[in-house]
Amino acid sequence: MIDSTGVETSAASAAGPEASGAEAAVSLLQVVADPVRWAVLQQLAAQPSCVCNLQEHIPVPANR
């Protein structure tokens, strides 16, 4: 959507804070819906851990 000054605005900001809160919640749910990210979050919730320990438990290749 474009406002009266010609600046593009998102639908969430035009709809008010409730919509932007809902969009933030949807974004968060999309992030944790990924199985690998969810596994990382579960491991980190149990205890702080370094990447090398996470890689032992989660099948993700190391970045090169």
Coordinates of N, CA, C and O in Angstrom, one line a residue:
M1 N 0.8 -1.2 0.0 CA 0.0 0.0 0.0 C 0.9 1.2 0.0 O 1.9 1.2 0.6
I2 N 0.5 2.3 -0.7 CA 1.3 3.5 -0.8 C 0.4 4.6 -0.1 O -0.7 4.8 -0.3
D3 N 1.1 5.3 0.9 CA 0.4 6.3 1.6 C 0.3 7.6 0.8 O 0.8 7.7 -0.3
S4 N -0.2 8.7 1.4 CA -0.5 9.9 0.7 C 0.8 10.6 0.3 O 0.8 11.5 -0.6
T5 N 1.9 10.3 0.9 CA 3.2 10.9 0.6 C 3.9 10.1 -0.5 O 5.0 10.5 -0.9
G6 N 3.4 9.0 -0.9 CA 4.0 8.2 -1.9 C 4.9 7.1 -1.4 O 5.6 6.5 -2.1
V7 N 5.0 7.0 -0.1 CA 5.8 6.0 0.6 C 5.1 4.7 0.8 O 3.9 4.7 1.2
E8 N 5.8 3.6 0.4 CA 5.1 2.3 0.5 C 5.1 1.9 2.0 O 6.0 2.0 2.7
T9 N 3.9 1.5 2.4 CA 3.7 1.0 3.8 C 3.2 -0.4 3.7 O 2.6 -0.8 2.8
S10 N 3.5 -1.2 4.8 CA 3.0 -2.6 4.8 C 1.6 -2.6 5.2 O 1.1 -1.6 5.9
A11 N 0.8 -3.6 4.9 CA -0.5 -3.8 5.3 C -0.7 -3.8 6.8 O -1.6 -3.4 7.4
A12 N 0.3 -4.4 7.5 CA 0.3 -4.6 8.9 C 0.3 -3.2 9.6 O -0.4 -3.0 10.6
S13 N 1.2 -2.3 9.1 CA 1.2 -1.0 9.8 C -0.1 -0.2 9.5 O -0.5 0.6 10.3
A14 N -0.7 -0.4 8.4 CA -1.9 0.3 8.0 C -3.1 -0.3 8.9 O -4.0 0.4 9.2
A15 N -3.0 -1.6 9.2 CA -4.1 -2.3 10.0 C -4.0 -2.0 11.5 O -4.9 -2.3 12.2
G16 N -2.8 -1.6 11.9 CA -2.6 -1.3 13.3 C -1.7 -2.3 14.0 O -1.2 -3.2 13.4
P17 N -1.5 -2.1 15.3 CA -0.5 -2.9 16.1 C -1.0 -4.4 16.2 O -0.2 -5.2 16.3
E18 N -2.3 -4.6 16.2 CA -2.7 -6.0 16.3 C -2.2 -6.9 15.2 O -1.8 -8.0 15.3
A19 N -2.3 -6.3 13.9 CA -1.9 -7.0 12.8 C -0.4 -7.3 12.8 O 0.1 -8.3 12.4
S20 N 0.4 -6.3 13.2 CA 1.8 -6.4 13.2 C 2.2 -7.5 14.3 O 3.2 -8.2 14.1
G21 N 1.5 -7.5 15.4 CA 1.7 -8.6 16.4 C 1.4 -9.9 15.9 O 2.1 -10.9 16.1
A22 N 0.3 -10.0 15.1 CA 0.0 -11.3 14.5 C 1.0 -11.7 13.5 O 1.3 -12.9 13.4
E23 N 1.5 -10.8 12.7 CA 2.5 -11.1 11.7 C 3.8 -11.6 12.4 O 4.5 -12.5 11.9
A24 N 4.1 -11.0 13.5 CA 5.3 -11.4 14.2 C 5.2 -12.8 14.7 O 6.1 -13.6 14.7
A25 N 4.0 -13.1 15.2 CA 3.7 -14.4 15.7 C 3.8 -15.5 14.6 O 4.4 -16.5 14.8
V26 N 3.3 -15.1 13.5 CA 3.3 -16.1 12.3 C 4.8 -16.3 11.9 O 5.2 -17.4 11.6
S27 N 5.5 -15.2 11.9 CA 7.0 -15.3 11.5 C 7.7 -16.2 12.4 O 8.5 -17.1 12.0
L28 N 7.5 -16.1 13.7 CA 8.1 -16.9 14.7 C 7.7 -18.4 14.6 O 8.6 -19.3 14.6
L29 N 6.4 -18.6 14.3 CA 6.0 -20.0 14.1 C 6.6 -20.6 12.9 O 6.9 -21.8 12.9
Q30 N 6.8 -19.8 11.8 CA 7.4 -20.3 10.6 C 8.8 -20.7 10.9 O 9.3 -21.7 10.4
V31 N 9.5 -19.9 11.7 CA 10.9 -20.2 12.0 C 11.0 -21.5 12.8 O 11.8 -22.4 12.5
V32 N 10.2 -21.7 13.8 CA 10.4 -22.9 14.7 C 9.7 -24.1 14.1 O 9.8 -25.2 14.6
A33 N 8.9 -23.9 13.0 CA 8.3 -25.1 12.3 C 9.3 -25.9 11.6 O 9.1 -27.1 11.3
D34 N 10.5 -25.4 11.3 CA 11.6 -26.1 10.6 C 12.1 -27.1 11.6 O 12.5 -26.8 12.7
P35 N 12.2 -28.4 11.2 CA 12.6 -29.4 12.2 C 14.1 -29.2 12.7 O 14.3 -29.5 13.9
V36 N 15.0 -28.8 11.8 CA 16.3 -28.6 12.3 C 16.4 -27.4 13.3 O 17.0 -27.5 14.4
R37 N 15.7 -26.3 13.0 CA 15.7 -25.2 13.9 C 15.1 -25.6 15.3 O 15.5 -25.2 16.3
W38 N 14.0 -26.4 15.2 CA 13.3 -26.8 16.4 C 14.3 -27.7 17.2 O 14.3 -27.5 18.5
A39 N 15.0 -28.6 16.6 CA 16.0 -29.4 17.3 C 17.0 -28.6 18.0 O 17.4 -28.8 19.1
V40 N 17.5 -27.5 17.3 CA 18.5 -26.7 17.9 C 18.0 -25.9 19.1 O 18.6 -25.9 20.2
L41 N 16.7 -25.4 19.0 CA 16.1 -24.7 20.1 C 15.9 -25.7 21.3 O 16.1 -25.2 22.4
Q42 N 15.5 -26.9 21.0 CA 15.3 -27.9 22.1 C 16.7 -28.1 22.8 O 16.7 -28.2 24.1
Q43 N 17.7 -28.3 22.1 CA 19.0 -28.5 22.7 C 19.5 -27.3 23.5 O 20.0 -27.5 24.6
L44 N 19.3 -26.1 23.0 CA 19.7 -24.9 23.7 C 18.9 -24.7 24.9 O 19.3 -24.1 25.9
A45 N 17.6 -25.1 24.8 CA 16.7 -24.9 26.0 C 17.1 -25.8 27.2 O 17.0 -25.4 28.3
A46 N 17.7 -27.0 26.8 CA 18.1 -27.9 27.9 C 19.4 -27.4 28.5 O 19.5 -27.4 29.8
Q47 N 20.3 -26.9 27.8 CA 21.5 -26.3 28.3 C 22.3 -25.5 27.2 O 22.2 -25.9 26.1
P48 N 23.0 -24.5 27.6 CA 23.8 -23.8 26.6 C 24.8 -24.8 26.0 O 25.3 -25.7 26.7
S49 N 25.1 -24.6 24.8 CA 26.0 -25.6 24.1 C 26.7 -24.9 23.0 O 26.2 -23.9 22.4
C50 N 27.9 -25.4 22.6 CA 28.7 -24.8 21.5 C 28.2 -25.5 20.2 O 27.6 -26.6 20.3
V51 N 28.6 -24.9 19.1 CA 28.2 -25.5 17.8 C 28.7 -26.9 17.6 O 27.9 -27.7 17.1
C52 N 29.9 -27.2 18.1 CA 30.4 -28.6 17.9 C 29.5 -29.6 18.6 O 29.3 -30.7 18.1
N53 N 29.0 -29.2 19.8 CA 28.1 -30.2 20.5 C 26.8 -30.3 19.8 O 26.2 -31.4 19.8
L54 N 26.3 -29.2 19.3 CA 25.0 -29.2 18.5 C 25.1 -30.1 17.3 O 24.2 -30.9 17.0
Q55 N 26.3 -30.0 16.6 CA 26.5 -30.8 15.4 C 26.5 -32.3 15.7 O 26.2 -33.1 14.8
E56 N 26.9 -32.7 16.9 CA 26.9 -34.1 17.2 C 25.5 -34.7 17.3 O 25.3 -35.8 17.0
H57 N 24.5 -33.8 17.7 CA 23.1 -34.3 17.9 C 22.2 -34.0 16.8 O 21.1 -34.5 16.7
I58 N 22.5 -33.0 15.9 CA 21.6 -32.6 14.9 C 22.4 -32.7 13.5 O 23.5 -32.2 13.3
P59 N 21.7 -33.5 12.6 CA 22.4 -33.8 11.4 C 22.4 -32.6 10.4 O 21.7 -32.6 9.4
V60 N 23.3 -31.7 10.6 CA 23.5 -30.5 9.8 C 24.9 -30.4 9.4 O 25.8 -30.4 10.3
P61 N 25.3 -30.3 8.2 CA 26.7 -30.2 7.8 C 27.3 -28.9 8.3 O 26.6 -27.9 8.4
A62 N 28.5 -28.9 8.6 CA 29.2 -27.6 9.0 C 29.3 -26.7 7.8 O 29.5 -27.1 6.7
N63 N 29.3 -25.4 8.1 CA 29.5 -24.4 7.1 C 31.0 -24.4 6.7 O 31.8 -24.6 7.5
R64 N 31.2 -24.1 5.4 CA 32.6 -24.1 5.0 C 33.0 -22.7 4.5 O 32.3 -21.9 4.2

